[in-house]
JSON list of C-alpha atoms in Angstrom, two decimals:
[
{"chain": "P", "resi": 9, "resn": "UNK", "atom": "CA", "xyz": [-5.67, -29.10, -29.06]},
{"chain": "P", "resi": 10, "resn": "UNK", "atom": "CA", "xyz": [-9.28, -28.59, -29.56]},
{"chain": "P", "resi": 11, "resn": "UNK", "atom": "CA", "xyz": [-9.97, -24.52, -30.91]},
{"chain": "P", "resi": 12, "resn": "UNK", "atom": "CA", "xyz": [-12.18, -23.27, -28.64]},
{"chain": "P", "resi": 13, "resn": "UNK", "atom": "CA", "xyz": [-12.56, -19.83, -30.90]},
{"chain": "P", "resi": 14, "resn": "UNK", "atom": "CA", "xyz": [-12.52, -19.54, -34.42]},
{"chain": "P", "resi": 15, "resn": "UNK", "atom": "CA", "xyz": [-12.93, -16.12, -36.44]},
{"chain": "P", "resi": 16, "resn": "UNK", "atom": "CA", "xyz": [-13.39, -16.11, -40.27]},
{"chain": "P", "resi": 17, "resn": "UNK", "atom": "CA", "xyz": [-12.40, -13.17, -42.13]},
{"chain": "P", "resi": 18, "resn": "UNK", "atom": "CA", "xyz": [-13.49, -10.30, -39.95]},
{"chain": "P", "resi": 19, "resn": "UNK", "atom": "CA", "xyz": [-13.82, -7.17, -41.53]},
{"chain": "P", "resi": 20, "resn": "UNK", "atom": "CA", "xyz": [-14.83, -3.74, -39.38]},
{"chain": "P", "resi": 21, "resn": "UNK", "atom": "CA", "xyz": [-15.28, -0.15, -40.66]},
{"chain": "P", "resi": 22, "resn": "UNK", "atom": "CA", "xyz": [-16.00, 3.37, -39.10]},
{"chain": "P", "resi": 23, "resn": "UNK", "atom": "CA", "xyz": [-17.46, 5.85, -40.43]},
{"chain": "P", "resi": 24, "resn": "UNK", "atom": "CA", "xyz": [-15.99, 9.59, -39.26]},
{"chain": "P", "resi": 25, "resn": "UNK", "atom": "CA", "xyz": [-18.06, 12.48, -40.65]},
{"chain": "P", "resi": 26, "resn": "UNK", "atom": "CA", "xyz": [-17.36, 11.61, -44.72]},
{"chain": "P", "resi": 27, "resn": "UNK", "atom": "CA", "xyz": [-14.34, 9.23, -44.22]},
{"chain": "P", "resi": 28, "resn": "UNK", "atom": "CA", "xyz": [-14.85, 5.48, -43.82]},
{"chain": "P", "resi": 29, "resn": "UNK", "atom": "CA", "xyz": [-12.00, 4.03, -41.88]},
{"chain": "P", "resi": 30, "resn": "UNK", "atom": "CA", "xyz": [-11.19, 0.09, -42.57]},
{"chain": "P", "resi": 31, "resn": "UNK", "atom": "CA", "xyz": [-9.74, -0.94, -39.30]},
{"chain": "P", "resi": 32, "resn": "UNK", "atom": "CA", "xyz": [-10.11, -4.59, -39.80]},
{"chain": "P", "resi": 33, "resn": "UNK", "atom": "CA", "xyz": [-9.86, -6.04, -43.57]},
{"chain": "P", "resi": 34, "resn": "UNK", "atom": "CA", "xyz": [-10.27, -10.01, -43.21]},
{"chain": "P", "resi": 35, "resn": "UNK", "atom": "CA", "xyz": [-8.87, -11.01, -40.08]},
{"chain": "P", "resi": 36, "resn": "UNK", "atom": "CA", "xyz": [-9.15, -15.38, -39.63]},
{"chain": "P", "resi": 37, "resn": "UNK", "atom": "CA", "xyz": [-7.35, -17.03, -36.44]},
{"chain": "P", "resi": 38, "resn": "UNK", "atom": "CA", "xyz": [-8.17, -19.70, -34.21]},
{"chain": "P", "resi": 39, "resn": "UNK", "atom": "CA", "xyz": [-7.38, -20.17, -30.92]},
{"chain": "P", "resi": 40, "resn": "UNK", "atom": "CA", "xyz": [-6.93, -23.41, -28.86]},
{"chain": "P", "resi": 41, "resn": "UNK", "atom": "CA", "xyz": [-8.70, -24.44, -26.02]},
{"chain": "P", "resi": 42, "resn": "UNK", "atom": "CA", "xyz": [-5.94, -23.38, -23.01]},
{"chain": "P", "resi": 43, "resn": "UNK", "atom": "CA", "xyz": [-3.69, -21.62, -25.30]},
{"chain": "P", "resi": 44, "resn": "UNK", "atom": "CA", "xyz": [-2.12, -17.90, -24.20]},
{"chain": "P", "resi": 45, "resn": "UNK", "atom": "CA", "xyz": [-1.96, -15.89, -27.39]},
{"chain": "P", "resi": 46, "resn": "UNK", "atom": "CA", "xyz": [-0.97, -12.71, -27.52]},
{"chain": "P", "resi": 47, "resn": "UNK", "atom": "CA", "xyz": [-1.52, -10.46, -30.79]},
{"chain": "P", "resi": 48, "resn": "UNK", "atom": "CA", "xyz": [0.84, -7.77, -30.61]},
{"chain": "P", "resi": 49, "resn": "UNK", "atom": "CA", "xyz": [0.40, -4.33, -32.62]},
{"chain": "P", "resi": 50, "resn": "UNK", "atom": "CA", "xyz": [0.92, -0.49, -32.52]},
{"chain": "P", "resi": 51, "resn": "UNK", "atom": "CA", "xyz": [-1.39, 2.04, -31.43]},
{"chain": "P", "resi": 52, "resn": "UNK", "atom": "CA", "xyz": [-4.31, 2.35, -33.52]},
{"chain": "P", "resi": 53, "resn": "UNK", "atom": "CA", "xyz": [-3.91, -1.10, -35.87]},
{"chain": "P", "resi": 54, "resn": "UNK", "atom": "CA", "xyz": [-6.86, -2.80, -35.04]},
{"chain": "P", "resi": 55, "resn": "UNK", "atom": "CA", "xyz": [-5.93, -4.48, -32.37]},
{"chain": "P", "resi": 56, "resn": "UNK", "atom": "CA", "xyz": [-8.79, -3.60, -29.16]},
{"chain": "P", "resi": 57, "resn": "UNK", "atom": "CA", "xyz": [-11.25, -3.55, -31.95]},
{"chain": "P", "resi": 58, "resn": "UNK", "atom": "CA", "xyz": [-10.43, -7.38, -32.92]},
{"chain": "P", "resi": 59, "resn": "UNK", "atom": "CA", "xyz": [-10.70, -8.38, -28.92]},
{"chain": "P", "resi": 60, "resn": "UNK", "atom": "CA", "xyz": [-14.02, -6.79, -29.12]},
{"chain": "P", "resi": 61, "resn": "UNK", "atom": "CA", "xyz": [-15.22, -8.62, -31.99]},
{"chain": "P", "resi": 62, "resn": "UNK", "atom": "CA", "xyz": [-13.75, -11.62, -30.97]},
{"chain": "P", "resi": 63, "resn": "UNK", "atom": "CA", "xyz": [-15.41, -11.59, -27.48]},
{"chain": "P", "resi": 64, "resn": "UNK", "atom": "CA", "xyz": [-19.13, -10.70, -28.72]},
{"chain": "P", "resi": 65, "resn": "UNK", "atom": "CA", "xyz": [-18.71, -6.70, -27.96]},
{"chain": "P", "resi": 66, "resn": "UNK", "atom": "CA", "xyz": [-18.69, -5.18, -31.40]},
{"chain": "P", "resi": 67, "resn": "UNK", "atom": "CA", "xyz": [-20.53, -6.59, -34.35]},
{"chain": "P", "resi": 68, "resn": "UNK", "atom": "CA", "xyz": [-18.04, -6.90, -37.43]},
{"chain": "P", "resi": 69, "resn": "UNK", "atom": "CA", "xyz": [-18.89, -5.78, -40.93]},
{"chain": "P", "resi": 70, "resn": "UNK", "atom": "CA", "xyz": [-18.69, -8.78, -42.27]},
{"chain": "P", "resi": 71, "resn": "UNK", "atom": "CA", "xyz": [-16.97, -12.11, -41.32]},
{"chain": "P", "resi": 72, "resn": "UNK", "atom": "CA", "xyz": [-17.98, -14.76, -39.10]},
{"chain": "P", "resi": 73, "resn": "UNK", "atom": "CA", "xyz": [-16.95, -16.01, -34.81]},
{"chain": "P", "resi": 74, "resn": "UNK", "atom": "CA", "xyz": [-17.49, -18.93, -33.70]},
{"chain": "P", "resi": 75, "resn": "UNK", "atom": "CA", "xyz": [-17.63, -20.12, -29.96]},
{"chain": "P", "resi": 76, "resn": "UNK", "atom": "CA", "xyz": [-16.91, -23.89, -29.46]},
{"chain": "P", "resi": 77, "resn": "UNK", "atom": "CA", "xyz": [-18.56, -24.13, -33.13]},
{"chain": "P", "resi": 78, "resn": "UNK", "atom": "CA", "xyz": [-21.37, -21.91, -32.34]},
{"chain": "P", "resi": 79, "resn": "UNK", "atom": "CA", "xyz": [-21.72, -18.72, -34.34]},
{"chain": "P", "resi": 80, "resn": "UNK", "atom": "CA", "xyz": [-21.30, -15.64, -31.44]},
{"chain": "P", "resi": 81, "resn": "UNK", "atom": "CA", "xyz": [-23.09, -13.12, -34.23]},
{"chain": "P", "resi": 82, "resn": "UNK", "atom": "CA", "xyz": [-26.19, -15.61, -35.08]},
{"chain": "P", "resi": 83, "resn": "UNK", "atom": "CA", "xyz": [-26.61, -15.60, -31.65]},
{"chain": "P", "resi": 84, "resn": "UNK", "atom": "CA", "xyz": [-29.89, -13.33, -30.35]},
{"chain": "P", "resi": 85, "resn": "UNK", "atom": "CA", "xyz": [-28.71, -10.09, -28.27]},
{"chain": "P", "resi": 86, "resn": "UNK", "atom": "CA", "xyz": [-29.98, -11.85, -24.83]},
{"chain": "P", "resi": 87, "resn": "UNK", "atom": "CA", "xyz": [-28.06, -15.11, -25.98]},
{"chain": "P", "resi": 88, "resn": "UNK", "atom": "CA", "xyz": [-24.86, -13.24, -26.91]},
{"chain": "P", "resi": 89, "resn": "UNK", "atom": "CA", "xyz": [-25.43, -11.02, -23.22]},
{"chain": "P", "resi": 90, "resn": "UNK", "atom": "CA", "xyz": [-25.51, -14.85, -21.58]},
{"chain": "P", "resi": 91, "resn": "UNK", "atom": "CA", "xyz": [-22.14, -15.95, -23.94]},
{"chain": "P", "resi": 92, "resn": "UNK", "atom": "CA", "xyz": [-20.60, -12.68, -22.35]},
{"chain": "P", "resi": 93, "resn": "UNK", "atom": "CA", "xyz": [-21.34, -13.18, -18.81]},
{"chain": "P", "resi": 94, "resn": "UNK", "atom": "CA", "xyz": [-20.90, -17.05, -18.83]},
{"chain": "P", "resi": 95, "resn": "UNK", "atom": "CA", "xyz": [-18.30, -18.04, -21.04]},
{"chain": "P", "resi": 96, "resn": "UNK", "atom": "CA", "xyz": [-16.08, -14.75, -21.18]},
{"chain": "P", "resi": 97, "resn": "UNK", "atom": "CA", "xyz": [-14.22, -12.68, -18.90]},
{"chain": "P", "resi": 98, "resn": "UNK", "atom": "CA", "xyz": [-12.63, -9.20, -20.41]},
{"chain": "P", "resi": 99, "resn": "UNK", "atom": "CA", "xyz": [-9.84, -6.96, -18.18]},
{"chain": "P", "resi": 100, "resn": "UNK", "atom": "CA", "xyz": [-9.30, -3.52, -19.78]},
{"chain": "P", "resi": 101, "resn": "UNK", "atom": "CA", "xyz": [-6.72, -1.27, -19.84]},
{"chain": "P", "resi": 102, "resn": "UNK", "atom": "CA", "xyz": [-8.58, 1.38, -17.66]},
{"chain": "P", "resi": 103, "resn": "UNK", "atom": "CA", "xyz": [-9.86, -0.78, -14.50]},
{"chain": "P", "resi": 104, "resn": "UNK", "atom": "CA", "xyz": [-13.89, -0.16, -14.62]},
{"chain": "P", "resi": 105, "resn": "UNK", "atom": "CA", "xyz": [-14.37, -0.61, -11.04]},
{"chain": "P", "resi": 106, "resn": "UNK", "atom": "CA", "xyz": [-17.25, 1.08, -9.31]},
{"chain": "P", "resi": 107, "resn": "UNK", "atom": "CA", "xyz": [-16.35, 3.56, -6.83]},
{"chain": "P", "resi": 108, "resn": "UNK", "atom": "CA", "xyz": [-19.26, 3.27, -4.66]},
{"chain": "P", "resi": 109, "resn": "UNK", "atom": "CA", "xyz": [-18.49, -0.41, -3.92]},
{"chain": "P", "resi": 110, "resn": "UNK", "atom": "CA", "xyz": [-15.83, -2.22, -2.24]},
{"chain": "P", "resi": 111, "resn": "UNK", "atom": "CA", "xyz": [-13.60, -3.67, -3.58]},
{"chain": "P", "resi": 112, "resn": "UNK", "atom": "CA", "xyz": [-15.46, -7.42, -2.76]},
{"chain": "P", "resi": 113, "resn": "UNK", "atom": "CA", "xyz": [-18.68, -6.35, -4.42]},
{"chain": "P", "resi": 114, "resn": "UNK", "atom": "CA", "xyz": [-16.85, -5.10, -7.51]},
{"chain": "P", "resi": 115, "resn": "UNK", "atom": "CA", "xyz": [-15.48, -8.92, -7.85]},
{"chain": "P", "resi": 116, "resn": "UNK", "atom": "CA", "xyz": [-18.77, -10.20, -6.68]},
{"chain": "P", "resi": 117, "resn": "UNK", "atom": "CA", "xyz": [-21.48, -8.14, -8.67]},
{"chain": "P", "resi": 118, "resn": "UNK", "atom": "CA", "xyz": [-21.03, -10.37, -12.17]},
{"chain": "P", "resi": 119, "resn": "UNK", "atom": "CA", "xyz": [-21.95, -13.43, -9.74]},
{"chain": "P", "resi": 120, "resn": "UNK", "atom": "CA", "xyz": [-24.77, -12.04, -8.38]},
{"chain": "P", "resi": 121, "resn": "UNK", "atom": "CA", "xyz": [-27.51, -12.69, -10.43]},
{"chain": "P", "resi": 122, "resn": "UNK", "atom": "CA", "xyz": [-26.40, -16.68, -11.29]},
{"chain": "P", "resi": 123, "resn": "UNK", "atom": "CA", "xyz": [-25.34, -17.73, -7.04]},
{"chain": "P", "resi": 124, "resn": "UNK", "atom": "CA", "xyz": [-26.81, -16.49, -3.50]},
{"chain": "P", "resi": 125, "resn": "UNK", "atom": "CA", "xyz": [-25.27, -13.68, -2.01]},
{"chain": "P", "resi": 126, "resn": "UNK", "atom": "CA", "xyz": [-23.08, -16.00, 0.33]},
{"chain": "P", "resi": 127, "resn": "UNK", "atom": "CA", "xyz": [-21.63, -18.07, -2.35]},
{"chain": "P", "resi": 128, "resn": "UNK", "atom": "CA", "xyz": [-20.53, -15.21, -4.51]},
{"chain": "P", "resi": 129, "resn": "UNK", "atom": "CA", "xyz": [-18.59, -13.38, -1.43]},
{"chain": "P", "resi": 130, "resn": "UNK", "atom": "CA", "xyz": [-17.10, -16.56, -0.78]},
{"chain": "P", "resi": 131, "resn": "UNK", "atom": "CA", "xyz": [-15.40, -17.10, -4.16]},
{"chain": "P", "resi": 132, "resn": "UNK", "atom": "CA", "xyz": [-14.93, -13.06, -4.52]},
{"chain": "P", "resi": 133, "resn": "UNK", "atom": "CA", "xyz": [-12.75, -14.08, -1.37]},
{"chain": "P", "resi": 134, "resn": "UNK", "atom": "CA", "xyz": [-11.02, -16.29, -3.03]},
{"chain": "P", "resi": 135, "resn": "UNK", "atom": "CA", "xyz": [-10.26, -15.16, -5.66]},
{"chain": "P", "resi": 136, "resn": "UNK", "atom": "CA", "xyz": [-8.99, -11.93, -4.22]},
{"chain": "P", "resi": 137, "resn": "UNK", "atom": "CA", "xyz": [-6.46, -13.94, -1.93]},
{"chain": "P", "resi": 138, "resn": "UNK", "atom": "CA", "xyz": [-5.52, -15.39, -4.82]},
{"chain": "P", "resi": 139, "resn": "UNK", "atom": "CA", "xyz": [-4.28, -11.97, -6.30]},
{"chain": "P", "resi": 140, "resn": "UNK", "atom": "CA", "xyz": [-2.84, -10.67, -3.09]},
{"chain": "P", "resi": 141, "resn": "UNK", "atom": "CA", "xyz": [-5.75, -8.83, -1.88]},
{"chain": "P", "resi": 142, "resn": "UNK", "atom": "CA", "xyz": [-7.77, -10.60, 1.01]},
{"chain": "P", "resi": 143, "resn": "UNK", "atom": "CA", "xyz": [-6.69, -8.06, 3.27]},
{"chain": "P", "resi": 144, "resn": "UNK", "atom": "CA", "xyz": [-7.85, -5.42, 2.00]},
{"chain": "P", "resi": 145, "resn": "UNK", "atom": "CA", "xyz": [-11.38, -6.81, 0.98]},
{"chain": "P", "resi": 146, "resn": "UNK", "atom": "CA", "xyz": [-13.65, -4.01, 2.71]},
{"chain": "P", "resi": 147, "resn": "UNK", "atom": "CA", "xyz": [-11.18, -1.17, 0.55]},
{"chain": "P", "resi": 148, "resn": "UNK", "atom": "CA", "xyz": [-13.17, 0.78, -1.90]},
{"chain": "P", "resi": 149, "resn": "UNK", "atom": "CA", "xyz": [-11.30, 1.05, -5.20]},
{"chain": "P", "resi": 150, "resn": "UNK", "atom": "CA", "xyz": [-10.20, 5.07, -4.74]},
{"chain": "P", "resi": 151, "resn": "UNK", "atom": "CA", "xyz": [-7.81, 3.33, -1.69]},
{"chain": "P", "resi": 152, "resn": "UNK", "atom": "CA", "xyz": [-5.88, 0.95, -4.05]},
{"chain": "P", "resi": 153, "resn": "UNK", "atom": "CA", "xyz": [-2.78, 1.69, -6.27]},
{"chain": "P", "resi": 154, "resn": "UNK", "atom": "CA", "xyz": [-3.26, 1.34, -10.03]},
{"chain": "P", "resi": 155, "resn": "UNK", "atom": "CA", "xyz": [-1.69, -2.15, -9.92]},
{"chain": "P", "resi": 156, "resn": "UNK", "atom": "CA", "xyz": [-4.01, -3.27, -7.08]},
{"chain": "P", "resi": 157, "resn": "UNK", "atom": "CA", "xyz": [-7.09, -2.24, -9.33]},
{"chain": "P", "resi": 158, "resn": "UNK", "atom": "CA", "xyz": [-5.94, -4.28, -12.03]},
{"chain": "P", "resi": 159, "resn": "UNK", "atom": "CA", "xyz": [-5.58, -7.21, -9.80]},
{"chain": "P", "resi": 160, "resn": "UNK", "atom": "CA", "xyz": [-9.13, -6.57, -8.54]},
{"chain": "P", "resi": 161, "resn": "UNK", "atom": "CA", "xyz": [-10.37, -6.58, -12.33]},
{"chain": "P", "resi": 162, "resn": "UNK", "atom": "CA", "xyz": [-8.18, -9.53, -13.07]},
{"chain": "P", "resi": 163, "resn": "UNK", "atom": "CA", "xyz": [-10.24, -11.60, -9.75]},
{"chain": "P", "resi": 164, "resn": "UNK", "atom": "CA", "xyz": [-13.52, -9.98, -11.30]},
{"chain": "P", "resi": 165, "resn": "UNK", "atom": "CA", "xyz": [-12.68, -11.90, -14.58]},
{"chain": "P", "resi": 166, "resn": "UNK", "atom": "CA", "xyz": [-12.49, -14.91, -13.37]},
{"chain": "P", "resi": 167, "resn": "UNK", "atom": "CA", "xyz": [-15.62, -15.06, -11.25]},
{"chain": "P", "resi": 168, "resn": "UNK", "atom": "CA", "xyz": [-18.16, -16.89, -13.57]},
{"chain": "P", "resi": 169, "resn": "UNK", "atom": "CA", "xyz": [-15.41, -19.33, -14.44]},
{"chain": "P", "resi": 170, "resn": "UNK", "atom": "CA", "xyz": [-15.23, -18.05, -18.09]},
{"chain": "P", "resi": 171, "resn": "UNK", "atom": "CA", "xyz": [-13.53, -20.66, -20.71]},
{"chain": "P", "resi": 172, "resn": "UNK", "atom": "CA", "xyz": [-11.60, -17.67, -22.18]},
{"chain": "P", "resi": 173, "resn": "UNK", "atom": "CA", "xyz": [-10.29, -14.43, -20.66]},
{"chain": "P", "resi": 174, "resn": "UNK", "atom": "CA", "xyz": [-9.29, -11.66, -22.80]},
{"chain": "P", "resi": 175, "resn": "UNK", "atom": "CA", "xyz": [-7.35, -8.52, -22.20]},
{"chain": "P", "resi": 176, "resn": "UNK", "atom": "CA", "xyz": [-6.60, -5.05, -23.71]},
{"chain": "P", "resi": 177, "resn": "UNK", "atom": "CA", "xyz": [-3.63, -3.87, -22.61]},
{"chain": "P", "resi": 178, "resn": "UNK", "atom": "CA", "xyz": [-3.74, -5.14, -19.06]},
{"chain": "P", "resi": 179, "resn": "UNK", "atom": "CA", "xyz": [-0.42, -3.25, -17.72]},
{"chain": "P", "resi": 180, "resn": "UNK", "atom": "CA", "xyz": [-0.99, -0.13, -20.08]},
{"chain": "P", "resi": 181, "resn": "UNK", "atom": "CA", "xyz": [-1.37, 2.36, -17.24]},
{"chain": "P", "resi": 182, "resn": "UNK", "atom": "CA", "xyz": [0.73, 0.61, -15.25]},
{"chain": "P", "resi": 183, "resn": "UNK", "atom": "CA", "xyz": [4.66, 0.89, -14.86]},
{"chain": "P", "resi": 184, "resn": "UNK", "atom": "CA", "xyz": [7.09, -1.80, -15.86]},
{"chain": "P", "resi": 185, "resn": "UNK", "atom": "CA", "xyz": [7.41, -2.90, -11.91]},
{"chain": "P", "resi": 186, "resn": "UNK", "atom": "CA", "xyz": [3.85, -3.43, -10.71]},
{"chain": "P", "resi": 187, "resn": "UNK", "atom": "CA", "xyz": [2.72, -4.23, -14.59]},
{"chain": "P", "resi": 188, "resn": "UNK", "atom": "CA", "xyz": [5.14, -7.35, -13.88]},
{"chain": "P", "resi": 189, "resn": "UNK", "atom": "CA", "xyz": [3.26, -8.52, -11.19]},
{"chain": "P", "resi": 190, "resn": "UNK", "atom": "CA", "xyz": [-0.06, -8.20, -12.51]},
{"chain": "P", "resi": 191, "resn": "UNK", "atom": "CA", "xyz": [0.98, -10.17, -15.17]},
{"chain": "P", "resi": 192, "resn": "UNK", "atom": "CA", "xyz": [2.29, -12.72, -12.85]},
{"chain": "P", "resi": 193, "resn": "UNK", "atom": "CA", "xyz": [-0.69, -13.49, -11.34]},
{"chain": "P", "resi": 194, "resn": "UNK", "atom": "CA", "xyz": [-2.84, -13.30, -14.68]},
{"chain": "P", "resi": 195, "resn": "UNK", "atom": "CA", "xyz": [-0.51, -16.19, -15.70]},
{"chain": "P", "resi": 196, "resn": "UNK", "atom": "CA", "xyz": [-0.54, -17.86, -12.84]},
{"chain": "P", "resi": 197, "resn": "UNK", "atom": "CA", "xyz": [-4.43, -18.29, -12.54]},
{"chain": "P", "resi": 198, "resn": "UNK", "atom": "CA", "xyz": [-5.29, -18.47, -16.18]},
{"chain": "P", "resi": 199, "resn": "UNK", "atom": "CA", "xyz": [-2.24, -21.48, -16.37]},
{"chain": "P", "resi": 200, "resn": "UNK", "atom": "CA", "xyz": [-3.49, -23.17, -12.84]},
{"chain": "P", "resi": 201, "resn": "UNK", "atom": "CA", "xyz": [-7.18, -23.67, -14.22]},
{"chain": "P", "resi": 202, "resn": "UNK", "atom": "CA", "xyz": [-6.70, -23.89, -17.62]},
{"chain": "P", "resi": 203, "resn": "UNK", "atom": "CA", "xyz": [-8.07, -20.95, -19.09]},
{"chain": "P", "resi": 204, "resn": "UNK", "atom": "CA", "xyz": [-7.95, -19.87, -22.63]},
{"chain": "P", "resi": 205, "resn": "UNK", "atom": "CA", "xyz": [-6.17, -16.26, -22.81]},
{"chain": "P", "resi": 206, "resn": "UNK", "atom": "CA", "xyz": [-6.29, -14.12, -25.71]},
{"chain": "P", "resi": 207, "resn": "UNK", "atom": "CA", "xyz": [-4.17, -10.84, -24.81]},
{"chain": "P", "resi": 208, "resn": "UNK", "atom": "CA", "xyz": [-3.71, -7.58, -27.38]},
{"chain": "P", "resi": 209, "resn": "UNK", "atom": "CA", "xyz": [-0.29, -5.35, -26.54]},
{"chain": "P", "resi": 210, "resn": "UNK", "atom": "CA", "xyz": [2.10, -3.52, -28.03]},
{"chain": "P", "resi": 211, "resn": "UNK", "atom": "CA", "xyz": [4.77, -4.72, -25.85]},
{"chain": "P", "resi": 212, "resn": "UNK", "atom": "CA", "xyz": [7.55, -7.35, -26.86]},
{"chain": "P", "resi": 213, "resn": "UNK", "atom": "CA", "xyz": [8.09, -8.44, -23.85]},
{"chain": "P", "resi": 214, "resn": "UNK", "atom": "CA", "xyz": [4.33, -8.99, -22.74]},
{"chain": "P", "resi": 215, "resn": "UNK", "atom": "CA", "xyz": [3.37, -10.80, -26.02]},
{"chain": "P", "resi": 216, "resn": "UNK", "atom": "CA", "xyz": [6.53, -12.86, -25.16]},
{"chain": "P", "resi": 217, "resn": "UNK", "atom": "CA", "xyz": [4.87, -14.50, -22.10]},
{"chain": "P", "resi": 218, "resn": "UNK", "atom": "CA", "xyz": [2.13, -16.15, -24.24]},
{"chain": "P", "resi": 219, "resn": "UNK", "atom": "CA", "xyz": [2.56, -19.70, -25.86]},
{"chain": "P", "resi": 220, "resn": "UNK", "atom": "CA", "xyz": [1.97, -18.01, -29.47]},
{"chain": "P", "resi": 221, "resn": "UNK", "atom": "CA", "xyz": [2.52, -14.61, -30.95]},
{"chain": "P", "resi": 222, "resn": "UNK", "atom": "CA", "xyz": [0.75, -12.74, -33.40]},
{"chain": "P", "resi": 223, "resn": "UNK", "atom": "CA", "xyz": [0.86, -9.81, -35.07]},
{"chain": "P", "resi": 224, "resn": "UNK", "atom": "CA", "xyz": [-1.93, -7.26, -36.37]},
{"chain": "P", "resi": 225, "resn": "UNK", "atom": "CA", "xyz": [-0.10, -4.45, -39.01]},
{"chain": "P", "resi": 226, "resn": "UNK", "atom": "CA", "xyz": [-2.92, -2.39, -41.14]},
{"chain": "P", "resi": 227, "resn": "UNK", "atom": "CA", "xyz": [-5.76, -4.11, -40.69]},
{"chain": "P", "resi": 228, "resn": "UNK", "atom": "CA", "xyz": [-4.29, -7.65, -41.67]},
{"chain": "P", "resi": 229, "resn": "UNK", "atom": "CA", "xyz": [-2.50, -10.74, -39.21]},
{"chain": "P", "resi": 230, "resn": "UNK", "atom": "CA", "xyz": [0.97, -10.91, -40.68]}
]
C-alpha cells in the first residue's frame, strides 16, 4: 500500500492569556492510500486539532505533512487553498451548510469555480441520490433532519473527487440510529471509489468500522 499522507512529529501549542497549552507533542503516522483509519480519543486530547493539521487547516508548531511526498506546509497559502479544494474533502461535526441555498447548491458550490454550472448540478445530483437525498434536492437545509444534513455534507465532500476525506466527529450531534446510517453511506462511498478516510471519534464502536485504529491520549499516539 502506497502512503498517500505522511506526518512527522507534529507538535501544536496555544497560547491562553499567560498559559501555553501543548495539545500536540510529536505526533508521526502515515496513512495508506485507500485505508479507513480512525484515531480515537477523549474530549479535548488533540484529536480535531491533528485532522486540522493533517488536512492543511492549522499550521503546526513544528513538525512536518506530507501529501503524496509533497510537503502541505512548504506549500504557498494559494497552493495549500488549491491542495484543500482539490485533493481534500473535510465533514464536521456541526454540518456548515448555508441556509440561503438549497440543499443542491450547498453540494454544488465547491464545484463551481473548476466545472460549468450544468456539470456541477449534475454530479451534485448524483451524489445526493447516492446518499438518499435526490428527492429532496430543491430543500433548503432548515427542512432536513440533523442526519439528512450530514448526508448533504458527506455528498459535498466528495464533489471535487478528493483522494482523502476526513472527518471530525461525523455522528457527534447525531443519535446512535440515524448516526448509523450516516456512517453507512460514508463507508459505502469512500469503500466504492476508493477513497482514503481519516476519521477522529471518541466512539468504540465508530473507530471499529475503520481498517486501523489509533489512539491519541495527552498529546501523544499510543
Amino acid at each position: 500500500m502506497n502512503t498517500i499522507l505522511q506526518a512527522e512529529n507534529i507538535e501544536r501549542s496555544y497560547t491562553i492569556g499567560k498559559t501555553t497549552l501543548d495539545v500536540l507533542k510529536g505526533v508521526s503516522l502515515g496513512v495508506g492510500e485507500g485505508e479507513t483509519l480512525s484515531i480515537m480519543g477523549e474530549s479535548g486530547s488533540g484529536k480535531s486539532t491533528l485532522l486540522h493539521v493533517l488536512g492543511g487547516l492549522d499550521n503546526p508548531k513544528s513538525g512536518k505533512v506530507h501529501f503524496k511526498g509533497q510537503s502541505v506546509y512548504g506549500m504557498s497559502s494559494a497552493r495549500r487553498s488549491r491542495f484543500r479544494a482539490e485533493n481534500v474533502g473535510f465533514v464536521f461535526q456541526s454540518f456548515h451548510l448555508l441556509p440561503e441555498l438549497d440543499i443542491l447548491e450547498n453540494v454544488a458550490l465547491p464545484s463551481m469555480a473548476v466545472r460549468a454550472t450544468g456539470d456541477a448540478k449534475a454530479r451534485a445530483t448524483e451524489l445526493l441520490t447516492e446518499v438518499g437525498l435526490g428527492e429532496r434536492i430543491g430543500h433548503r437545509p432548515q427542512e432536513l433532519s440533523g442526519g439528512e444534513q450530514q448526508r448533504v455534507a458527506l455528498a459535498r465532500a466528495l464533489m471535487n473527487e478528493p483522494d482523502i476525506i476526513f472527518c471530525d466527529e461525523p455522528t457527534g450531534n447525531l443519535d446512535s440510529k440515524t448516526g448509523d446510517k450516516v456512517l453507512h453511506y460514508l463507508f459505502q462511498l469512500v469503500e466504492s471509489r476508493g477513497h482514503t478516510l481519516v476519521l477522529v471519534t471518541h466512539s468504540r464502536d465508530v473507530a471499529a468500522r475503520c481498517s486501523r485504529q489509533l489512539v491519541l491520549k495527552d498529546g501523544l499516539l499510543v
